[in-house]
Coordinates of N, CA and C in Angstrom, one line a residue:
X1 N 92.9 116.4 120.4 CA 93.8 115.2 120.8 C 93.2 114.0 120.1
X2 N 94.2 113.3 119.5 CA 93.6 111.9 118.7 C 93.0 110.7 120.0
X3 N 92.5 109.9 119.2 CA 92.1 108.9 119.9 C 93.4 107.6 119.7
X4 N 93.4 107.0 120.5 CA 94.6 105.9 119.8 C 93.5 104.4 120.4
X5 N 93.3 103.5 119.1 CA 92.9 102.0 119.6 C 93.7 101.5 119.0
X6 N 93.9 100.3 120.0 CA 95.1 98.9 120.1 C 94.0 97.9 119.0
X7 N 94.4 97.4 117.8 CA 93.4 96.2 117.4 C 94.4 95.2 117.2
X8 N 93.5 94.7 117.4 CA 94.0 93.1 117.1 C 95.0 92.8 115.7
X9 N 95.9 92.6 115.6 CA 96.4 92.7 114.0 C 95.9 91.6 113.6
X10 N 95.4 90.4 113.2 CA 95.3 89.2 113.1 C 93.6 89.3 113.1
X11 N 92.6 89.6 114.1 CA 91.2 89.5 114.3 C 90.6 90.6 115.0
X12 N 90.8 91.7 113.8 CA 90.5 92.9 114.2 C 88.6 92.7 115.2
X13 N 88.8 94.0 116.2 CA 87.8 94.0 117.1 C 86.5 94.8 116.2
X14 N 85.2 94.0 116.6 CA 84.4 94.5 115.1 C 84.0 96.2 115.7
X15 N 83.8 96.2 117.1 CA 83.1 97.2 117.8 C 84.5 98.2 117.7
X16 N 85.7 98.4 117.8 CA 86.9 99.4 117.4 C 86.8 99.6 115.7
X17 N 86.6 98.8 115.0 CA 86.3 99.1 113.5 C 85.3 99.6 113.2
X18 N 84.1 99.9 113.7 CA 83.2 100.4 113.5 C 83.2 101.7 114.6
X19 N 83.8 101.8 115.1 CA 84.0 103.3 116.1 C 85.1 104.4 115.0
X20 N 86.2 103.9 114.6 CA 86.9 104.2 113.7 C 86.5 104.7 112.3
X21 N 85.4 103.7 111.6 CA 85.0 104.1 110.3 C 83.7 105.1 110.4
X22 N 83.5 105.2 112.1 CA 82.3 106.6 112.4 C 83.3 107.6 112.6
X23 N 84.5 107.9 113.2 CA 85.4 108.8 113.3 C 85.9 109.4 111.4
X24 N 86.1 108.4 110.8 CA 86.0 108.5 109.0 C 85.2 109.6 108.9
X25 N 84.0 108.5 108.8 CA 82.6 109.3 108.5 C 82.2 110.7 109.0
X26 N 82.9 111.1 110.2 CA 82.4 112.8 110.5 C 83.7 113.3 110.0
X27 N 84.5 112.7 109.0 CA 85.6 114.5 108.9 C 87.0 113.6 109.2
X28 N 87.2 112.4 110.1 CA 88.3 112.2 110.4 C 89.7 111.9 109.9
X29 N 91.0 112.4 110.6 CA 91.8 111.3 109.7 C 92.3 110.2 110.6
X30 N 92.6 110.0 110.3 CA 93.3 108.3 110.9 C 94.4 107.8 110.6
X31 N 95.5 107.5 111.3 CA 96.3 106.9 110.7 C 96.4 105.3 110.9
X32 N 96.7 104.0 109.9 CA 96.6 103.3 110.3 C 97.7 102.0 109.6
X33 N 97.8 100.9 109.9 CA 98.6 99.8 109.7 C 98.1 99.4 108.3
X34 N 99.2 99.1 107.5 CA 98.9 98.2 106.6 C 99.8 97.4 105.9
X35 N 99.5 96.6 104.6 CA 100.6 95.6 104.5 C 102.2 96.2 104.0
X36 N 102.4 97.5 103.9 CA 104.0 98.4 103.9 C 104.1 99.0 105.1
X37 N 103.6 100.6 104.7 CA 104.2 101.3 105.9 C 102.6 102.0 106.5
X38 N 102.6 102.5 108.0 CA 101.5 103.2 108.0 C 101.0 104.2 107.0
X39 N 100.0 104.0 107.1 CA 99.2 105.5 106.0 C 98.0 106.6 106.6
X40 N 98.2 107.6 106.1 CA 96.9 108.5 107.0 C 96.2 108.2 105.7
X41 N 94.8 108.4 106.4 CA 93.3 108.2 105.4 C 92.3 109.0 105.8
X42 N 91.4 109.2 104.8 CA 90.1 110.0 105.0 C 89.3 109.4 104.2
X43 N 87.8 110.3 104.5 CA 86.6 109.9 103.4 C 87.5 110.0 102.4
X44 N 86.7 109.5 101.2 CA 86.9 109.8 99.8 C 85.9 111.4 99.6
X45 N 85.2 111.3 100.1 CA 84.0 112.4 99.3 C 83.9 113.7 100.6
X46 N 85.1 113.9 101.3 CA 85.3 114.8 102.4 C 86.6 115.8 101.6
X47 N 85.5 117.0 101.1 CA 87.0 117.8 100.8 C 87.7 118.8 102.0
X48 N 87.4 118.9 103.1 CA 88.2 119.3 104.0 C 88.9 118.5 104.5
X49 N 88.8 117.2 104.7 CA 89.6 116.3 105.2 C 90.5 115.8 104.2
X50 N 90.4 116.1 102.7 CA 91.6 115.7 102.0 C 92.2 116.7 102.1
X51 N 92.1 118.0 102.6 CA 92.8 119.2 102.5 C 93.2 118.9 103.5
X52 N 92.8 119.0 104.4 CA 93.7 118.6 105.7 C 94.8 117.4 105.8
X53 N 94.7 116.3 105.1 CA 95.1 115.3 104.5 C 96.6 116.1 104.0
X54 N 96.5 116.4 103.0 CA 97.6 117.2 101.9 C 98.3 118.2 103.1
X55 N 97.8 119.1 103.7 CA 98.6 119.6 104.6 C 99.3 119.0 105.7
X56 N 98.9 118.1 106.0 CA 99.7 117.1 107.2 C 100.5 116.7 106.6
X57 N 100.5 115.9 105.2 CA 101.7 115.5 104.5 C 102.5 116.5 103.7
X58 N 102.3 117.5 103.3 CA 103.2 118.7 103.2 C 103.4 118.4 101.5
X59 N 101.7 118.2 100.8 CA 102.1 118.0 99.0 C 100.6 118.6 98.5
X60 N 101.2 118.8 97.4 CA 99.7 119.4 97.0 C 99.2 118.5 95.7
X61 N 98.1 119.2 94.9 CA 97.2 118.2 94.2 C 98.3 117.9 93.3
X62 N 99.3 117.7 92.9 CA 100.1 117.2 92.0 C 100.7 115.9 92.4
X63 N 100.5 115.8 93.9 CA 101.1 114.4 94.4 C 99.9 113.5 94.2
X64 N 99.9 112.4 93.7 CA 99.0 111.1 93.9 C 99.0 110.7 94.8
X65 N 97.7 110.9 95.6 CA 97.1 110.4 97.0 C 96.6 108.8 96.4
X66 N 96.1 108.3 97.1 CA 95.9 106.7 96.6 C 94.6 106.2 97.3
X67 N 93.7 105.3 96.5 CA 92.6 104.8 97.0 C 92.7 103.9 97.6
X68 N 92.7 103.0 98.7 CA 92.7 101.6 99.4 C 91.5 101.0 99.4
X69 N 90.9 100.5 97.8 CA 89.9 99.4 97.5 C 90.1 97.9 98.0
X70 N 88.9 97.6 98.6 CA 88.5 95.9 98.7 C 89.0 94.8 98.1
X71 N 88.7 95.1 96.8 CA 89.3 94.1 96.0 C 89.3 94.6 94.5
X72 N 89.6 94.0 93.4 CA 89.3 94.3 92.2 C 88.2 95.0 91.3
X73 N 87.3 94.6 91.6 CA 86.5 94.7 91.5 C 86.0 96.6 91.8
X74 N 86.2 96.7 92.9 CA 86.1 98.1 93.5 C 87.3 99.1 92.9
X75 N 88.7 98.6 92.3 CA 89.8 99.0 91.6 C 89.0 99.9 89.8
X76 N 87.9 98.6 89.8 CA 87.4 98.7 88.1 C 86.7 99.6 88.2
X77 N 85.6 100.5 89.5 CA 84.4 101.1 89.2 C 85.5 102.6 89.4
X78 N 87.1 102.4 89.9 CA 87.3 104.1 90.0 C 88.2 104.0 89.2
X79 N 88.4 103.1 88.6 CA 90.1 103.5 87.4 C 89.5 102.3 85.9
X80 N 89.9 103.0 84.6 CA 90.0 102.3 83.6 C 90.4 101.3 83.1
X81 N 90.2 99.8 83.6 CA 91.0 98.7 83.1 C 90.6 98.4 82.2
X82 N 91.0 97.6 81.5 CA 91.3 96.7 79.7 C 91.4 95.3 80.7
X83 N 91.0 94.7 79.6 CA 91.3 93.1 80.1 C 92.7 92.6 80.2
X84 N 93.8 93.5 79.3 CA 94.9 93.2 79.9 C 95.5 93.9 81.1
X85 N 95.3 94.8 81.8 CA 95.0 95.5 82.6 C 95.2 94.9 84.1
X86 N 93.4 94.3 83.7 CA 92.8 93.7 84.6 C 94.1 92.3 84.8
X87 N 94.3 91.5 84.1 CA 94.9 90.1 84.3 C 96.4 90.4 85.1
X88 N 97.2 91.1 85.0 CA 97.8 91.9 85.6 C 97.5 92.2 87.2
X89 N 96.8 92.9 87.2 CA 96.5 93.2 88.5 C 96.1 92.2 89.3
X90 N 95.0 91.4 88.9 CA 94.6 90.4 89.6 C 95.7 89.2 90.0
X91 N 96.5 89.2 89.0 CA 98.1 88.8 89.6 C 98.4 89.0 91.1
X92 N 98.4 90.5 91.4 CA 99.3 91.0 92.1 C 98.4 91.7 93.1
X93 N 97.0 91.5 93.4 CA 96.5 92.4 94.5 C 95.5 90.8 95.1
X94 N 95.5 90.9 96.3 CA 96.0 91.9 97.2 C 97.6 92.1 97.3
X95 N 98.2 93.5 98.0 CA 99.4 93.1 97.8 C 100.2 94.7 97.7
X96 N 102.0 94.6 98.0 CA 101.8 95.8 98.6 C 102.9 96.4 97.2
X97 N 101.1 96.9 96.6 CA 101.2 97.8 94.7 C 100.2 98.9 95.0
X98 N 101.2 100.0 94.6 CA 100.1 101.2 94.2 C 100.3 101.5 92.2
X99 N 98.9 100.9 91.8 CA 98.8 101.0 90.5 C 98.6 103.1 90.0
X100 N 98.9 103.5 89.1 CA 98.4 104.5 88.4 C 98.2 104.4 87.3
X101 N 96.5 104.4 87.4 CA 95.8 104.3 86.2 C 95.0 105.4 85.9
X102 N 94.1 105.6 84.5 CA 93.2 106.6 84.6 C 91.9 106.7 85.4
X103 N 91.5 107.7 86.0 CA 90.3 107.6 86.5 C 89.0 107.7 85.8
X104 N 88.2 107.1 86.5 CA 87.0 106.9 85.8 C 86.3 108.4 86.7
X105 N 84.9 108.9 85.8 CA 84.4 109.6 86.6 C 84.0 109.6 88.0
X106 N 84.2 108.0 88.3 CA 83.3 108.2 90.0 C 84.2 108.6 91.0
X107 N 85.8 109.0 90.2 CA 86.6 109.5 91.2 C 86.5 111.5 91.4
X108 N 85.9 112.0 92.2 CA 86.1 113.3 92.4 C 87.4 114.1 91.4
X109 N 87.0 115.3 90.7 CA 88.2 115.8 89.8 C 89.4 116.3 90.9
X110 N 89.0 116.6 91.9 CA 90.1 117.6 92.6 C 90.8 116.6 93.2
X111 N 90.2 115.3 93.0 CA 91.4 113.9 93.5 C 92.8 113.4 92.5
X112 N 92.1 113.8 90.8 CA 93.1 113.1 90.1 C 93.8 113.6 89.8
X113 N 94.9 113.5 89.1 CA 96.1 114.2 88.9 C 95.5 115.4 88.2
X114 N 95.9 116.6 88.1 CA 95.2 117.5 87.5 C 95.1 117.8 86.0
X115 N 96.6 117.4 85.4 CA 97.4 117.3 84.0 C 96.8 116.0 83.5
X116 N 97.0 114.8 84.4 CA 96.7 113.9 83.9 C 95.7 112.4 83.8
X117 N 94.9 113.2 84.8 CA 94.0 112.8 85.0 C 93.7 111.0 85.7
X118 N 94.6 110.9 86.3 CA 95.4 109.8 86.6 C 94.9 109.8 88.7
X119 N 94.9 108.8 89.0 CA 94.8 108.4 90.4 C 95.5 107.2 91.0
X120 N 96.2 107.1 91.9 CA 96.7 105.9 92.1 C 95.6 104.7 93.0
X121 N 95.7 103.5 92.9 CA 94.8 102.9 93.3 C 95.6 101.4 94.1
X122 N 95.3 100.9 95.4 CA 95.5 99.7 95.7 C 94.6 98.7 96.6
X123 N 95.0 97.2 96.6 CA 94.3 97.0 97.5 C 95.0 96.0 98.6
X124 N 95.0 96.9 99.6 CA 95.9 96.2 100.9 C 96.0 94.9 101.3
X125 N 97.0 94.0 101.9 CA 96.6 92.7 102.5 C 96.8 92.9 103.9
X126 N 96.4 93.6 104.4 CA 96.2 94.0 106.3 C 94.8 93.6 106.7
X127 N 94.6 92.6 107.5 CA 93.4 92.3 108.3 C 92.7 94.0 109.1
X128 N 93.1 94.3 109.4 CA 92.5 96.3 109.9 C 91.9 96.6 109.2
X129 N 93.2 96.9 107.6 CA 92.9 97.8 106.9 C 91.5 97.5 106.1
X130 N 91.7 95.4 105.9 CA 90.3 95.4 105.2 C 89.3 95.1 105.9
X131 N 89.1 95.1 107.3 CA 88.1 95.6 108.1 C 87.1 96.6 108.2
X132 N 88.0 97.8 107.7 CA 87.4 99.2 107.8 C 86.9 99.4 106.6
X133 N 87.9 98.9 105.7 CA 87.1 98.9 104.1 C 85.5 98.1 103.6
X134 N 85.8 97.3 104.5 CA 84.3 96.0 104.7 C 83.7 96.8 105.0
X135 N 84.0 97.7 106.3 CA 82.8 98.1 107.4 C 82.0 100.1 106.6
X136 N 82.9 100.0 106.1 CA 83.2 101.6 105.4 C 82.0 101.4 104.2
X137 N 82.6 100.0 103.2 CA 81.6 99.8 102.1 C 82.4 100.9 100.9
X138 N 83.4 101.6 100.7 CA 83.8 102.5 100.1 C 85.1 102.1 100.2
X139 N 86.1 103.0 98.8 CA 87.7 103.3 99.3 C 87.7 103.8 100.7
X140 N 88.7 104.1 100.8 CA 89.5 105.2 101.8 C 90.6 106.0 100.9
X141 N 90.7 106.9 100.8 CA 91.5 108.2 100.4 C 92.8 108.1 101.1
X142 N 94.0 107.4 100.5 CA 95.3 107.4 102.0 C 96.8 107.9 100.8
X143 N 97.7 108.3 102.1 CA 99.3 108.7 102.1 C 99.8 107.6 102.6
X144 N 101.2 107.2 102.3 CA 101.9 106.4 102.8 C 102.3 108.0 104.0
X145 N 102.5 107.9 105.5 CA 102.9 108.4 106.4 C 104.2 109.0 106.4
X146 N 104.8 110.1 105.8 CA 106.1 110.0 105.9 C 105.3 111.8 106.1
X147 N 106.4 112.2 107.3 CA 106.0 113.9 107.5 C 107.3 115.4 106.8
X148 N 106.6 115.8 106.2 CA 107.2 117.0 105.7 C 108.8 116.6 106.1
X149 N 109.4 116.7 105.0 CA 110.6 117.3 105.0 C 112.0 116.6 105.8
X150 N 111.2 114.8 105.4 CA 111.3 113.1 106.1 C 111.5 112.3 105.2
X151 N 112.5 111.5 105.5 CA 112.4 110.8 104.1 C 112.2 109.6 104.7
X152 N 112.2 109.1 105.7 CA 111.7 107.8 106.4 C 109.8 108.0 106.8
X153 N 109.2 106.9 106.4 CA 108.2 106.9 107.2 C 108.1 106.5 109.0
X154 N 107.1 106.9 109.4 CA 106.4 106.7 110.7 C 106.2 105.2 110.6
X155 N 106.8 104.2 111.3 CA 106.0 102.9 111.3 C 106.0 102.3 112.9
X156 N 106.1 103.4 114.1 CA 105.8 103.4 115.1 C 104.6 103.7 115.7
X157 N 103.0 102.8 116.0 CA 102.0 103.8 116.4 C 102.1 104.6 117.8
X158 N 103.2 104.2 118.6 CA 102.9 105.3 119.7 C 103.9 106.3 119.3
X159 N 104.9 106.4 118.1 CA 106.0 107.7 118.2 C 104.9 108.2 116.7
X160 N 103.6 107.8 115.8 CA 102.6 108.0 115.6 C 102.0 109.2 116.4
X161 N 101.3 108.6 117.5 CA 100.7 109.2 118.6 C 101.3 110.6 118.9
X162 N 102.3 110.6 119.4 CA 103.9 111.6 120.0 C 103.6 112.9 119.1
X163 N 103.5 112.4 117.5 CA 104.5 113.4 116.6 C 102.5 114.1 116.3
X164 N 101.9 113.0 115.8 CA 100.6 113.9 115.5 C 99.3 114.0 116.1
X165 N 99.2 113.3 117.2 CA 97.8 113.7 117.9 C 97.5 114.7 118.1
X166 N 97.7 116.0 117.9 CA 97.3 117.0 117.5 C 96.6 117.7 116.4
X167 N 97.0 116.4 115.4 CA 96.9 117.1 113.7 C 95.7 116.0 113.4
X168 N 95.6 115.0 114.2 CA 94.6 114.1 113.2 C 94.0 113.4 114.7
X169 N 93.0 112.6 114.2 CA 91.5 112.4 115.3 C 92.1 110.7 115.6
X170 N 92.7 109.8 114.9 CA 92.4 108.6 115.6 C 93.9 107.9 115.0
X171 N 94.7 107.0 116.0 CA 95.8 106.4 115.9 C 95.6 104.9 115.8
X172 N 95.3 104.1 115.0 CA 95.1 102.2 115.2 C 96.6 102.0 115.4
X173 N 96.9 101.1 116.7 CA 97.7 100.3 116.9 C 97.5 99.0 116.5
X174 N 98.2 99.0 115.2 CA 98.0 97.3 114.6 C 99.7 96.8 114.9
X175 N 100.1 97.4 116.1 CA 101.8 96.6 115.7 C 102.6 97.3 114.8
X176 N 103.7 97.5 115.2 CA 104.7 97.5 114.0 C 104.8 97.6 112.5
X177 N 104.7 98.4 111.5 CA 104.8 98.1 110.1 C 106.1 98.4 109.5
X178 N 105.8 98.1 108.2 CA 107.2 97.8 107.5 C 107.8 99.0 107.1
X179 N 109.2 99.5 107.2 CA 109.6 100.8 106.7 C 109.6 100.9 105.2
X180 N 109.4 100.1 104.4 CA 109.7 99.7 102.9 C 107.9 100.3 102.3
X181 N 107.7 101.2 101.6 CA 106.5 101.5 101.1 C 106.2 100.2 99.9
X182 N 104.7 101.0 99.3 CA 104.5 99.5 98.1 C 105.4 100.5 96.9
X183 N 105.3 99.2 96.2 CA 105.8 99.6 94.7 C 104.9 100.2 93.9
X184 N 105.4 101.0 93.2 CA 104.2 102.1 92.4 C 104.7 101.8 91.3
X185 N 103.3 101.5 90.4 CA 103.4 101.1 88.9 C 102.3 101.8 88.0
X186 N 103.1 102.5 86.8 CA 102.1 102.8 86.1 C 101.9 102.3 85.0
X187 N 100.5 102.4 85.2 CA 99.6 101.4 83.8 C 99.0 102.2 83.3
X188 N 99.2 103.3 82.9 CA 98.2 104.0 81.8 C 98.8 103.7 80.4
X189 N 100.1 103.5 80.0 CA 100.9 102.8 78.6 C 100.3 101.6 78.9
X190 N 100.7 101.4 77.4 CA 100.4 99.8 76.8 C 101.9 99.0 77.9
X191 N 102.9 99.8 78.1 CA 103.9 98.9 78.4 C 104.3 99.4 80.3
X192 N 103.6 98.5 81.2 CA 103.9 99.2 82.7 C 105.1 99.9 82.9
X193 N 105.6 101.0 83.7 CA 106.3 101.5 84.0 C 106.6 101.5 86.0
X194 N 107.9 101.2 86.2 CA 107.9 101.0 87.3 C 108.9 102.4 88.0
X195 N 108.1 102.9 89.0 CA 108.0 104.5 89.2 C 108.7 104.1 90.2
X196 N 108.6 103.6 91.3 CA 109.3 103.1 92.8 C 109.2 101.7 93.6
X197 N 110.1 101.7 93.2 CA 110.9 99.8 93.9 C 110.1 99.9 95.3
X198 N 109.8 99.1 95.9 CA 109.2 98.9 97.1 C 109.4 97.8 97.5
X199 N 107.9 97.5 98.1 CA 107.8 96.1 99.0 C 107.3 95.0 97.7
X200 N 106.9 95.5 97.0 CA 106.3 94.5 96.2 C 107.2 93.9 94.8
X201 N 107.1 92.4 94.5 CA 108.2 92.4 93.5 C 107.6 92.7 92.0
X202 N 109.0 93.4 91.4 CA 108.4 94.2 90.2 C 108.1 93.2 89.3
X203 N 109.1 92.0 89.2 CA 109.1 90.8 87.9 C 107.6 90.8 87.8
X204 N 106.9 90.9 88.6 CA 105.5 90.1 88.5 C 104.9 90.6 87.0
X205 N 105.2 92.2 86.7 CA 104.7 93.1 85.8 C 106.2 92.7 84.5
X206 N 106.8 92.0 84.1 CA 108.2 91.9 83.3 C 108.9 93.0 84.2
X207 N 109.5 93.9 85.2 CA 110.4 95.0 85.1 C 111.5 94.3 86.1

């Protein structure tokens, strides 16, 4: 049975963020608020819990799972930017963009695309989300929440609770999130490509 905590959306509780990124830390998933739609998450460096991960969401290594980094900076040590790259991004994050770029080695192989060696990467503007990231010191490994064979996401944490406390260890109630996922852009070309209209506006990148 999952755990469910109520946090603060606005001034997350320090002692619930650090109960939660110990639930991380042994194996957990979590699902939790952020600035689109909820997302489940795991360690980065836990391969049963990305396995577990991919089977709750019903995709295998061919789908791009996504990193939720701190800030830029933490974007540069797992993916390949260029200085134009970089100027770009720093535009647009925090903010609700999932970039695909190339990974750098410090991303595990059985994470990146397998063909293309590619990982998606963002960095949230949710007070929770960058709580646990602070408190974690690491990505988090996350899905945008949408369950097998669904084309709407979950952005209810107690119809959350309902559908999967059985499949995953902890539920954050940050309130309500937005049904609109982020916009997914890829930057491995010289020229971005925009993969899925979202929450985020595309002009920022020319599309």
């Amino acid at each position: 049975m999952s755990q469910f905590f109520q946090i603060h959306p606005d001034n997350p509780q320090l002692r619930l963020i650090k109960q939660a990124v110990q639930i991380i830390d042994q194996g957990g998933i979590v699902a939790l608020p952020t600035d689109s739609c909820y997302a489940l998450v795991c360690h980065l460096d836990d391969k049963d819990a990305v396995m577990r991960l991919r089977r709750i969401r019903g995709v295998d290594e061919k789908h791009h799972l996504t990193l939720l980094c701190r800030d830029l900076s933490e974007i540069a040590q797992y993916a390949k930017v260029d200085n134009r790259q970089f100027r770009m991004l720093k535009a647009a994050t925090p903010g609700a963009y999932t970039f695909i770029l190339e990974a750098t080695k410090e991303v595990p192989r059985r994470l990146s695309h397998p063909s293309r060696k590619t990982i998606g990467l963002r960095v949230p503007e949710n007070p929770i989300t960058h709580a646990l990231l602070e408190e974690l010191k690491q990505p988090l490994l996350g899905t945008t929440l949408i369950l097998p064979n669904e084309d709407e996401p979950l952005t209810d944490p107690e119809l959350v609770r309902a559908r999967l406390e059985k499949q995953i260890d902890l539920v954050i109630d940050g309130g309500a999130c937005s049904l609109i996922p982020t916009t997914v852009i890829d930057m491995t070309q010289e020229t971005p490509e925009l993969i899925r209209q979202g929450r985020g506006d595309a002009a920022l990148f020319g599309l």
